[in-house]
């Protein structure tokens, strides 16, 4: 973990929610939205790409902004504590 600063409110350096992302590859019925089939990353269909997003995202505990952790880390690096 690295120091973070919210790029939106620009004041919060301490209060965050770490949101773990646990993607599920599924095939939905187009009419009902019911899950017809669930896949593993090793057994995806040809037109079903594997998830390539971050394993977690960050929410600012002050203003509520949700972004990738890199956004918060880069903002902290560009505005170091004095």
JSON list of C-alpha atoms in Angstrom, two decimals:
[
{"chain": "A", "resi": 1, "resn": "UNK", "atom": "CA", "xyz": [0.00, 0.00, 0.00]},
{"chain": "A", "resi": 2, "resn": "UNK", "atom": "CA", "xyz": [1.22, 3.50, -0.81]},
{"chain": "A", "resi": 3, "resn": "UNK", "atom": "CA", "xyz": [0.12, 6.94, 0.42]},
{"chain": "A", "resi": 4, "resn": "UNK", "atom": "CA", "xyz": [-3.07, 8.17, -1.25]},
{"chain": "A", "resi": 5, "resn": "UNK", "atom": "CA", "xyz": [-4.79, 11.52, -1.75]},
{"chain": "A", "resi": 6, "resn": "UNK", "atom": "CA", "xyz": [-8.26, 11.94, -3.21]},
{"chain": "A", "resi": 7, "resn": "UNK", "atom": "CA", "xyz": [-7.98, 13.59, -6.65]},
{"chain": "A", "resi": 8, "resn": "UNK", "atom": "CA", "xyz": [-11.49, 15.03, -6.27]},
{"chain": "A", "resi": 9, "resn": "UNK", "atom": "CA", "xyz": [-11.70, 16.64, -2.82]},
{"chain": "A", "resi": 10, "resn": "UNK", "atom": "CA", "xyz": [-7.88, 17.04, -2.57]},
{"chain": "A", "resi": 11, "resn": "UNK", "atom": "CA", "xyz": [-7.90, 16.93, 1.24]},
{"chain": "A", "resi": 12, "resn": "UNK", "atom": "CA", "xyz": [-8.49, 13.31, 2.25]},
{"chain": "A", "resi": 13, "resn": "UNK", "atom": "CA", "xyz": [-5.34, 11.28, 2.85]},
{"chain": "A", "resi": 14, "resn": "UNK", "atom": "CA", "xyz": [-6.65, 8.90, 5.52]},
{"chain": "A", "resi": 15, "resn": "UNK", "atom": "CA", "xyz": [-10.24, 7.71, 5.00]},
{"chain": "A", "resi": 16, "resn": "UNK", "atom": "CA", "xyz": [-10.83, 5.25, 2.16]},
{"chain": "A", "resi": 17, "resn": "UNK", "atom": "CA", "xyz": [-12.81, 2.14, 1.26]},
{"chain": "A", "resi": 18, "resn": "UNK", "atom": "CA", "xyz": [-10.88, -0.60, -0.54]},
{"chain": "A", "resi": 19, "resn": "UNK", "atom": "CA", "xyz": [-13.37, -2.36, -2.80]},
{"chain": "A", "resi": 20, "resn": "UNK", "atom": "CA", "xyz": [-12.30, -5.86, -3.79]},
{"chain": "A", "resi": 21, "resn": "UNK", "atom": "CA", "xyz": [-13.43, -6.85, -7.25]},
{"chain": "A", "resi": 22, "resn": "UNK", "atom": "CA", "xyz": [-14.26, -10.50, -7.74]},
{"chain": "A", "resi": 23, "resn": "UNK", "atom": "CA", "xyz": [-15.48, -10.79, -11.31]},
{"chain": "A", "resi": 24, "resn": "UNK", "atom": "CA", "xyz": [-17.74, -13.67, -12.41]},
{"chain": "A", "resi": 25, "resn": "UNK", "atom": "CA", "xyz": [-17.86, -14.59, -16.08]},
{"chain": "A", "resi": 26, "resn": "UNK", "atom": "CA", "xyz": [-21.49, -15.37, -16.91]},
{"chain": "A", "resi": 27, "resn": "UNK", "atom": "CA", "xyz": [-23.84, -15.76, -19.86]},
{"chain": "A", "resi": 28, "resn": "UNK", "atom": "CA", "xyz": [-27.23, -14.10, -19.34]},
{"chain": "A", "resi": 29, "resn": "UNK", "atom": "CA", "xyz": [-30.58, -14.86, -20.91]},
{"chain": "A", "resi": 30, "resn": "UNK", "atom": "CA", "xyz": [-31.28, -11.76, -23.05]},
{"chain": "A", "resi": 31, "resn": "UNK", "atom": "CA", "xyz": [-34.99, -11.75, -22.21]},
{"chain": "A", "resi": 32, "resn": "UNK", "atom": "CA", "xyz": [-35.03, -12.47, -18.47]},
{"chain": "A", "resi": 33, "resn": "UNK", "atom": "CA", "xyz": [-31.52, -11.53, -17.35]},
{"chain": "A", "resi": 34, "resn": "UNK", "atom": "CA", "xyz": [-31.18, -14.90, -15.62]},
{"chain": "A", "resi": 35, "resn": "UNK", "atom": "CA", "xyz": [-27.73, -16.49, -15.52]},
{"chain": "A", "resi": 36, "resn": "UNK", "atom": "CA", "xyz": [-27.68, -19.30, -18.08]},
{"chain": "A", "resi": 37, "resn": "UNK", "atom": "CA", "xyz": [-24.06, -20.33, -17.62]},
{"chain": "A", "resi": 38, "resn": "UNK", "atom": "CA", "xyz": [-21.08, -19.44, -15.46]},
{"chain": "A", "resi": 39, "resn": "UNK", "atom": "CA", "xyz": [-17.51, -19.75, -16.80]},
{"chain": "A", "resi": 40, "resn": "UNK", "atom": "CA", "xyz": [-14.02, -20.01, -15.38]},
{"chain": "A", "resi": 41, "resn": "UNK", "atom": "CA", "xyz": [-11.20, -18.00, -16.96]},
{"chain": "A", "resi": 42, "resn": "UNK", "atom": "CA", "xyz": [-9.79, -21.25, -18.33]},
{"chain": "A", "resi": 43, "resn": "UNK", "atom": "CA", "xyz": [-13.06, -22.23, -20.05]},
{"chain": "A", "resi": 44, "resn": "UNK", "atom": "CA", "xyz": [-14.39, -19.03, -21.65]},
{"chain": "A", "resi": 45, "resn": "UNK", "atom": "CA", "xyz": [-16.22, -19.09, -24.98]},
{"chain": "A", "resi": 46, "resn": "UNK", "atom": "CA", "xyz": [-14.36, -17.62, -28.00]},
{"chain": "A", "resi": 47, "resn": "UNK", "atom": "CA", "xyz": [-16.12, -14.22, -27.84]},
{"chain": "A", "resi": 48, "resn": "UNK", "atom": "CA", "xyz": [-15.99, -13.91, -24.05]},
{"chain": "A", "resi": 49, "resn": "UNK", "atom": "CA", "xyz": [-12.83, -12.01, -23.03]},
{"chain": "A", "resi": 50, "resn": "UNK", "atom": "CA", "xyz": [-11.27, -12.60, -19.60]},
{"chain": "A", "resi": 51, "resn": "UNK", "atom": "CA", "xyz": [-11.51, -9.80, -17.01]},
{"chain": "A", "resi": 52, "resn": "UNK", "atom": "CA", "xyz": [-8.51, -7.49, -17.24]},
{"chain": "A", "resi": 53, "resn": "UNK", "atom": "CA", "xyz": [-9.43, -4.84, -14.67]},
{"chain": "A", "resi": 54, "resn": "UNK", "atom": "CA", "xyz": [-7.86, -4.09, -11.30]},
{"chain": "A", "resi": 55, "resn": "UNK", "atom": "CA", "xyz": [-8.27, -6.47, -8.37]},
{"chain": "A", "resi": 56, "resn": "UNK", "atom": "CA", "xyz": [-9.56, -3.60, -6.24]},
{"chain": "A", "resi": 57, "resn": "UNK", "atom": "CA", "xyz": [-10.76, -0.02, -6.52]},
{"chain": "A", "resi": 58, "resn": "UNK", "atom": "CA", "xyz": [-10.72, 2.78, -3.96]},
{"chain": "A", "resi": 59, "resn": "UNK", "atom": "CA", "xyz": [-13.55, 4.98, -2.72]},
{"chain": "A", "resi": 60, "resn": "UNK", "atom": "CA", "xyz": [-12.83, 8.24, -0.92]},
{"chain": "A", "resi": 61, "resn": "UNK", "atom": "CA", "xyz": [-14.42, 8.14, 2.52]},
{"chain": "A", "resi": 62, "resn": "UNK", "atom": "CA", "xyz": [-15.03, 11.90, 2.41]},
{"chain": "A", "resi": 63, "resn": "UNK", "atom": "CA", "xyz": [-16.49, 12.73, -1.03]},
{"chain": "A", "resi": 64, "resn": "UNK", "atom": "CA", "xyz": [-17.38, 9.24, -2.31]},
{"chain": "A", "resi": 65, "resn": "UNK", "atom": "CA", "xyz": [-15.27, 9.24, -5.52]},
{"chain": "A", "resi": 66, "resn": "UNK", "atom": "CA", "xyz": [-14.55, 5.72, -6.79]},
{"chain": "A", "resi": 67, "resn": "UNK", "atom": "CA", "xyz": [-11.46, 5.21, -9.00]},
{"chain": "A", "resi": 68, "resn": "UNK", "atom": "CA", "xyz": [-8.54, 2.86, -9.54]},
{"chain": "A", "resi": 69, "resn": "UNK", "atom": "CA", "xyz": [-5.96, 3.06, -6.76]},
{"chain": "A", "resi": 70, "resn": "UNK", "atom": "CA", "xyz": [-3.40, 4.54, -9.20]},
{"chain": "A", "resi": 71, "resn": "UNK", "atom": "CA", "xyz": [-5.44, 7.77, -9.41]},
{"chain": "A", "resi": 72, "resn": "UNK", "atom": "CA", "xyz": [-5.21, 8.27, -5.64]},
{"chain": "A", "resi": 73, "resn": "UNK", "atom": "CA", "xyz": [-1.53, 7.25, -5.49]},
{"chain": "A", "resi": 74, "resn": "UNK", "atom": "CA", "xyz": [-0.49, 9.57, -8.34]},
{"chain": "A", "resi": 75, "resn": "UNK", "atom": "CA", "xyz": [-2.33, 12.50, -6.73]},
{"chain": "A", "resi": 76, "resn": "UNK", "atom": "CA", "xyz": [-0.47, 11.86, -3.46]},
{"chain": "A", "resi": 77, "resn": "UNK", "atom": "CA", "xyz": [2.85, 11.77, -5.30]},
{"chain": "A", "resi": 78, "resn": "UNK", "atom": "CA", "xyz": [2.13, 15.08, -7.03]},
{"chain": "A", "resi": 79, "resn": "UNK", "atom": "CA", "xyz": [1.13, 16.72, -3.72]},
{"chain": "A", "resi": 80, "resn": "UNK", "atom": "CA", "xyz": [3.55, 15.39, -1.08]},
{"chain": "A", "resi": 81, "resn": "UNK", "atom": "CA", "xyz": [3.04, 16.23, 2.59]},
{"chain": "A", "resi": 82, "resn": "UNK", "atom": "CA", "xyz": [5.19, 19.17, 3.63]}
]
